[in-house]
Amino acid sequence: VGDIMLGTSFPDGYLPPDDGRYLLKPVERHLQAADVTFGNYEGTLFNGEGQMKKCKDSTKCYAFKTPEHYATYLKAAGFDLMSVANNHSGDFGPEARIQTVRTLQNVGIHSSGTTIQPYVVLRKGGVRYGLASFAPNRGTQNINNLKAAREIVSYLDSICDIVIVSFHGGGEGASWQHV
């Protein structure tokens, strides 16, 4: 699937009804039926304060901080792999990005896309999957570093049965529909 953001506790009042428990129920059977289910977590899974990003225009600034326990909803829905390489993974600083990866790992979802962890390998059903995730944002594996991307993908190709490459990039809004 594509971008996922289950709600944000920042600012207050933007979490879904029933604590988000049922958000993924309508698609759960499809996600669970896949050999492997992958998505891009567009934000942070973070209970701390962190350091919120600075924005040029506060009326167009979005910062996503989802409670950490929402990761259990992602796992229950069937997610195996998650990219954290995107423009919102740093919304509350490096501490939140690290905690997001840790939180996903704690519920059994493998993740990639940070400068610390640009790729991950998952073995499921006798198949070894490699996931490499890229974005042009600080703290993520840089999509524009083609030499590093080639090295990562080549390495995963040498040790995995299936290699999944994800990138999060492009423009937002009507003026960018040609991208």
PDB file of C-alpha atoms in Angstrom:
ATOM      1  CA  VAL A   1       0.000   0.000   0.000  1.00  0.00           C
ATOM      2  CA  GLY A   2       1.054   3.642  -0.063  1.00  0.00           C
ATOM      3  CA  ASP A   3       1.184   6.271   2.642  1.00  0.00           C
ATOM      4  CA  ILE A   4      -0.314   5.455   6.037  1.00  0.00           C
ATOM      5  CA  MET A   5      -1.116   7.930   8.810  1.00  0.00           C
ATOM      6  CA  LEU A   6      -3.613   6.648  11.361  1.00  0.00           C
ATOM      7  CA  GLY A   7      -4.135   9.937  13.195  1.00  0.00           C
ATOM      8  CA  THR A   8      -2.059  12.405  15.124  1.00  0.00           C
ATOM      9  CA  SER A   9      -1.994  13.482  18.746  1.00  0.00           C
ATOM     10  CA  PHE A  10      -0.479  16.800  17.656  1.00  0.00           C
ATOM     11  CA  PRO A  11      -2.152  19.104  17.988  1.00  0.00           C
ATOM     12  CA  ASP A  12      -4.728  17.611  20.336  1.00  0.00           C
ATOM     13  CA  GLY A  13      -7.978  16.327  18.899  1.00  0.00           C
ATOM     14  CA  TYR A  14      -6.877  14.614  15.692  1.00  0.00           C
ATOM     15  CA  LEU A  15      -7.078  10.976  16.732  1.00  0.00           C
ATOM     16  CA  PRO A  16      -9.826   8.802  15.246  1.00  0.00           C
ATOM     17  CA  PRO A  17     -12.861   7.468  17.127  1.00  0.00           C
ATOM     18  CA  ASP A  18     -12.410   4.358  19.294  1.00  0.00           C
ATOM     19  CA  ASP A  19      -8.695   5.144  19.567  1.00  0.00           C
ATOM     20  CA  GLY A  20      -8.186   4.098  15.922  1.00  0.00           C
ATOM     21  CA  ARG A  21      -8.797   0.465  16.816  1.00  0.00           C
ATOM     22  CA  TYR A  22     -11.065  -0.148  13.799  1.00  0.00           C
ATOM     23  CA  LEU A  23      -9.478   2.046  11.123  1.00  0.00           C
ATOM     24  CA  LEU A  24      -7.969  -0.833   9.164  1.00  0.00           C
ATOM     25  CA  LYS A  25     -10.793  -3.369   9.668  1.00  0.00           C
ATOM     26  CA  PRO A  26     -12.363  -2.752   6.213  1.00  0.00           C
ATOM     27  CA  VAL A  27      -9.095  -3.731   4.448  1.00  0.00           C
ATOM     28  CA  GLU A  28      -7.689  -6.193   6.960  1.00  0.00           C
ATOM     29  CA  ARG A  29      -8.633  -9.332   5.018  1.00  0.00           C
ATOM     30  CA  HIS A  30      -6.810  -8.031   1.918  1.00  0.00           C
ATOM     31  CA  LEU A  31      -3.695  -7.059   3.859  1.00  0.00           C
ATOM     32  CA  GLN A  32      -3.572 -10.381   5.703  1.00  0.00           C
ATOM     33  CA  ALA A  33      -4.064 -12.392   2.493  1.00  0.00           C
ATOM     34  CA  ALA A  34      -0.879 -11.055   0.863  1.00  0.00           C
ATOM     35  CA  ASP A  35       2.386 -12.998   0.880  1.00  0.00           C
ATOM     36  CA  VAL A  36       3.977  -9.885   2.352  1.00  0.00           C
ATOM     37  CA  THR A  37       2.341  -6.550   3.171  1.00  0.00           C
ATOM     38  CA  PHE A  38       4.298  -3.318   2.876  1.00  0.00           C
ATOM     39  CA  GLY A  39       3.409   0.329   3.497  1.00  0.00           C
ATOM     40  CA  ASN A  40       4.984   3.733   4.096  1.00  0.00           C
ATOM     41  CA  TYR A  41       4.363   5.120   7.607  1.00  0.00           C
ATOM     42  CA  GLU A  42       3.894   8.816   6.908  1.00  0.00           C
ATOM     43  CA  GLY A  43       4.717  10.254  10.314  1.00  0.00           C
ATOM     44  CA  THR A  44       6.014   9.065  13.654  1.00  0.00           C
ATOM     45  CA  LEU A  45       4.863   6.501  16.193  1.00  0.00           C
ATOM     46  CA  PHE A  46       5.993   8.453  19.214  1.00  0.00           C
ATOM     47  CA  ASN A  47       4.704   9.213  22.706  1.00  0.00           C
ATOM     48  CA  GLY A  48       7.451  11.675  23.644  1.00  0.00           C
ATOM     49  CA  GLU A  49       7.729  15.403  23.119  1.00  0.00           C
ATOM     50  CA  GLY A  50      10.648  15.449  20.698  1.00  0.00           C
ATOM     51  CA  GLN A  51      11.656  18.557  18.829  1.00  0.00           C
ATOM     52  CA  MET A  52       8.943  19.621  16.400  1.00  0.00           C
ATOM     53  CA  LYS A  53      10.170  20.652  12.981  1.00  0.00           C
ATOM     54  CA  LYS A  54      10.377  24.327  12.122  1.00  0.00           C
ATOM     55  CA  CYS A  55       8.068  25.510   9.350  1.00  0.00           C
ATOM     56  CA  LYS A  56       8.280  28.581   7.120  1.00  0.00           C
ATOM     57  CA  ASP A  57       4.484  28.967   7.051  1.00  0.00           C
ATOM     58  CA  SER A  58       2.678  27.653  10.152  1.00  0.00           C
ATOM     59  CA  THR A  59      -0.668  27.602   8.262  1.00  0.00           C
ATOM     60  CA  LYS A  60       0.754  24.991   5.888  1.00  0.00           C
ATOM     61  CA  CYS A  61       2.730  22.995   8.399  1.00  0.00           C
ATOM     62  CA  TYR A  62       1.716  19.449   9.258  1.00  0.00           C
ATOM     63  CA  ALA A  63       3.443  17.440  11.961  1.00  0.00           C
ATOM     64  CA  PHE A  64       2.292  13.864  12.566  1.00  0.00           C
ATOM     65  CA  LYS A  65       2.763  12.106  15.899  1.00  0.00           C
ATOM     66  CA  THR A  66       0.728   8.933  16.349  1.00  0.00           C
ATOM     67  CA  PRO A  67       0.633   7.152  19.721  1.00  0.00           C
ATOM     68  CA  GLU A  68       3.074   4.249  19.765  1.00  0.00           C
ATOM     69  CA  HIS A  69       0.420   1.631  20.575  1.00  0.00           C
ATOM     70  CA  TYR A  70      -1.120   2.214  17.110  1.00  0.00           C
ATOM     71  CA  ALA A  71       1.712   0.012  15.788  1.00  0.00           C
ATOM     72  CA  THR A  72      -0.223  -2.958  17.195  1.00  0.00           C
ATOM     73  CA  TYR A  73      -3.112  -2.019  14.870  1.00  0.00           C
ATOM     74  CA  LEU A  74      -0.750  -2.093  11.902  1.00  0.00           C
ATOM     75  CA  LYS A  75       0.551  -5.525  12.888  1.00  0.00           C
ATOM     76  CA  ALA A  76      -2.945  -6.908  13.536  1.00  0.00           C
ATOM     77  CA  ALA A  77      -4.022  -5.659  10.103  1.00  0.00           C
ATOM     78  CA  GLY A  78      -1.238  -7.697   8.509  1.00  0.00           C
ATOM     79  CA  PHE A  79       1.715  -5.389   7.887  1.00  0.00           C
ATOM     80  CA  ASP A  80       5.121  -7.085   7.684  1.00  0.00           C
ATOM     81  CA  LEU A  81       7.311  -4.308   6.253  1.00  0.00           C
ATOM     82  CA  MET A  82       7.199  -0.534   6.617  1.00  0.00           C
ATOM     83  CA  SER A  83       9.175   2.299   5.080  1.00  0.00           C
ATOM     84  CA  VAL A  84       9.971   5.267   7.300  1.00  0.00           C
ATOM     85  CA  ALA A  85      11.693   7.184   4.477  1.00  0.00           C
ATOM     86  CA  ASN A  86       9.432  10.174   3.954  1.00  0.00           C
ATOM     87  CA  ASN A  87       8.961  13.871   4.635  1.00  0.00           C
ATOM     88  CA  HIS A  88       7.138  13.308   7.949  1.00  0.00           C
ATOM     89  CA  SER A  89       9.441  10.800   9.662  1.00  0.00           C
ATOM     90  CA  GLY A  90      11.400  13.715  11.114  1.00  0.00           C
ATOM     91  CA  ASP A  91       8.408  15.766  12.270  1.00  0.00           C
ATOM     92  CA  PHE A  92       9.502  15.474  15.914  1.00  0.00           C
ATOM     93  CA  GLY A  93      13.237  15.119  15.435  1.00  0.00           C
ATOM     94  CA  PRO A  94      15.692  12.212  15.263  1.00  0.00           C
ATOM     95  CA  GLU A  95      14.466  10.850  18.611  1.00  0.00           C
ATOM     96  CA  ALA A  96      10.968  10.301  17.166  1.00  0.00           C
ATOM     97  CA  ARG A  97      12.320   8.670  13.999  1.00  0.00           C
ATOM     98  CA  ILE A  98      14.415   6.241  16.079  1.00  0.00           C
ATOM     99  CA  GLN A  99      11.467   5.485  18.363  1.00  0.00           C
ATOM    100  CA  THR A 100       9.210   4.859  15.347  1.00  0.00           C
ATOM    101  CA  VAL A 101      11.631   2.216  14.042  1.00  0.00           C
ATOM    102  CA  ARG A 102      11.936   0.694  17.529  1.00  0.00           C
ATOM    103  CA  THR A 103       8.147   0.663  18.002  1.00  0.00           C
ATOM    104  CA  LEU A 104       7.573  -1.076  14.678  1.00  0.00           C
ATOM    105  CA  GLN A 105      10.295  -3.588  15.492  1.00  0.00           C
ATOM    106  CA  ASN A 106       8.757  -4.284  18.915  1.00  0.00           C
ATOM    107  CA  VAL A 107       5.476  -5.384  17.301  1.00  0.00           C
ATOM    108  CA  GLY A 108       7.214  -7.469  14.617  1.00  0.00           C
ATOM    109  CA  ILE A 109       7.139  -5.068  11.665  1.00  0.00           C
ATOM    110  CA  HIS A 110      10.474  -4.720   9.865  1.00  0.00           C
ATOM    111  CA  SER A 111      11.292  -1.200   8.670  1.00  0.00           C
ATOM    112  CA  SER A 112      13.851   0.617   6.555  1.00  0.00           C
ATOM    113  CA  GLY A 113      14.715   3.995   5.142  1.00  0.00           C
ATOM    114  CA  THR A 114      16.768   5.789   7.768  1.00  0.00           C
ATOM    115  CA  THR A 115      20.424   6.664   7.408  1.00  0.00           C
ATOM    116  CA  ILE A 116      21.057   4.182  10.226  1.00  0.00           C
ATOM    117  CA  GLN A 117      18.905   1.416   8.716  1.00  0.00           C
ATOM    118  CA  PRO A 118      18.530   1.955   4.955  1.00  0.00           C
ATOM    119  CA  TYR A 119      17.387  -1.609   4.289  1.00  0.00           C
ATOM    120  CA  VAL A 120      15.976  -4.634   6.072  1.00  0.00           C
ATOM    121  CA  VAL A 121      15.603  -8.333   5.326  1.00  0.00           C
ATOM    122  CA  LEU A 122      12.519 -10.369   6.241  1.00  0.00           C
ATOM    123  CA  ARG A 123      12.202 -14.128   5.956  1.00  0.00           C
ATOM    124  CA  LYS A 124       8.587 -15.245   5.597  1.00  0.00           C
ATOM    125  CA  GLY A 125       7.127 -18.459   4.222  1.00  0.00           C
ATOM    126  CA  GLY A 126      10.548 -19.693   3.131  1.00  0.00           C
ATOM    127  CA  VAL A 127      11.138 -16.533   1.074  1.00  0.00           C
ATOM    128  CA  ARG A 128      13.736 -13.910   1.878  1.00  0.00           C
ATOM    129  CA  TYR A 129      12.493 -10.367   1.130  1.00  0.00           C
ATOM    130  CA  GLY A 130      14.771  -7.341   1.070  1.00  0.00           C
ATOM    131  CA  LEU A 131      13.345  -3.839   1.458  1.00  0.00           C
ATOM    132  CA  ALA A 132      15.289  -0.671   0.662  1.00  0.00           C
ATOM    133  CA  SER A 133      13.551   2.673   1.191  1.00  0.00           C
ATOM    134  CA  PHE A 134      14.637   6.100  -0.018  1.00  0.00           C
ATOM    135  CA  ALA A 135      13.507   9.745   0.260  1.00  0.00           C
ATOM    136  CA  PRO A 136      15.100  13.181  -0.215  1.00  0.00           C
ATOM    137  CA  ASN A 137      14.593  14.171   3.422  1.00  0.00           C
ATOM    138  CA  ARG A 138      17.079  14.663   6.263  1.00  0.00           C
ATOM    139  CA  GLY A 139      17.606  11.491   8.290  1.00  0.00           C
ATOM    140  CA  THR A 140      16.411   9.195   5.509  1.00  0.00           C
ATOM    141  CA  GLN A 141      18.382   7.144   3.019  1.00  0.00           C
ATOM    142  CA  ASN A 142      18.922   9.721   0.269  1.00  0.00           C
ATOM    143  CA  ILE A 143      17.040   8.988  -2.953  1.00  0.00           C
ATOM    144  CA  ASN A 144      19.506  11.163  -4.864  1.00  0.00           C
ATOM    145  CA  ASN A 145      22.581   9.195  -3.812  1.00  0.00           C
ATOM    146  CA  LEU A 146      22.436   6.808  -6.756  1.00  0.00           C
ATOM    147  CA  LYS A 147      25.781   5.168  -5.979  1.00  0.00           C
ATOM    148  CA  ALA A 148      24.608   4.158  -2.486  1.00  0.00           C
ATOM    149  CA  ALA A 149      21.215   3.079  -3.848  1.00  0.00           C
ATOM    150  CA  ARG A 150      22.867   0.803  -6.409  1.00  0.00           C
ATOM    151  CA  GLU A 151      25.096  -0.704  -3.731  1.00  0.00           C
ATOM    152  CA  ILE A 152      22.180  -1.355  -1.368  1.00  0.00           C
ATOM    153  CA  VAL A 153      19.949  -2.870  -4.050  1.00  0.00           C
ATOM    154  CA  SER A 154      22.811  -4.989  -5.448  1.00  0.00           C
ATOM    155  CA  TYR A 155      23.622  -6.274  -1.988  1.00  0.00           C
ATOM    156  CA  LEU A 156      19.972  -7.171  -1.293  1.00  0.00           C
ATOM    157  CA  ASP A 157      19.754  -8.852  -4.701  1.00  0.00           C
ATOM    158  CA  SER A 158      22.722 -11.039  -3.758  1.00  0.00           C
ATOM    159  CA  ILE A 159      21.129 -12.304  -0.521  1.00  0.00           C
ATOM    160  CA  CYS A 160      17.344 -12.135  -1.113  1.00  0.00           C
ATOM    161  CA  ASP A 161      14.801 -13.908  -3.273  1.00  0.00           C
ATOM    162  CA  ILE A 162      12.726 -10.750  -3.763  1.00  0.00           C
ATOM    163  CA  VAL A 163      13.931  -7.148  -3.488  1.00  0.00           C
ATOM    164  CA  ILE A 164      11.431  -4.353  -2.872  1.00  0.00           C
ATOM    165  CA  VAL A 165      12.587  -0.792  -3.522  1.00  0.00           C
ATOM    166  CA  SER A 166      10.496   2.090  -2.240  1.00  0.00           C
ATOM    167  CA  PHE A 167      10.934   5.799  -2.727  1.00  0.00           C
ATOM    168  CA  HIS A 168       8.963   8.709  -1.379  1.00  0.00           C
ATOM    169  CA  GLY A 169       9.377  11.815  -3.492  1.00  0.00           C
ATOM    170  CA  GLY A 170       7.729  14.289  -5.803  1.00  0.00           C
ATOM    171  CA  GLY A 171       5.668  17.418  -5.271  1.00  0.00           C
ATOM    172  CA  GLU A 172       2.351  18.050  -3.537  1.00  0.00           C
ATOM    173  CA  GLY A 173      -0.665  19.974  -4.777  1.00  0.00           C
ATOM    174  CA  ALA A 174      -2.406  20.680  -8.080  1.00  0.00           C
ATOM    175  CA  SER A 175       0.621  22.412  -9.589  1.00  0.00           C
ATOM    176  CA  TRP A 176       2.611  19.169  -9.275  1.00  0.00           C
ATOM    177  CA  GLN A 177       0.167  16.772 -10.947  1.00  0.00           C
ATOM    178  CA  HIS A 178       2.526  16.293 -13.869  1.00  0.00           C
ATOM    179  CA  VAL A 179       5.114  14.582 -11.631  1.00  0.00           C
TER     180      VAL A 179
END
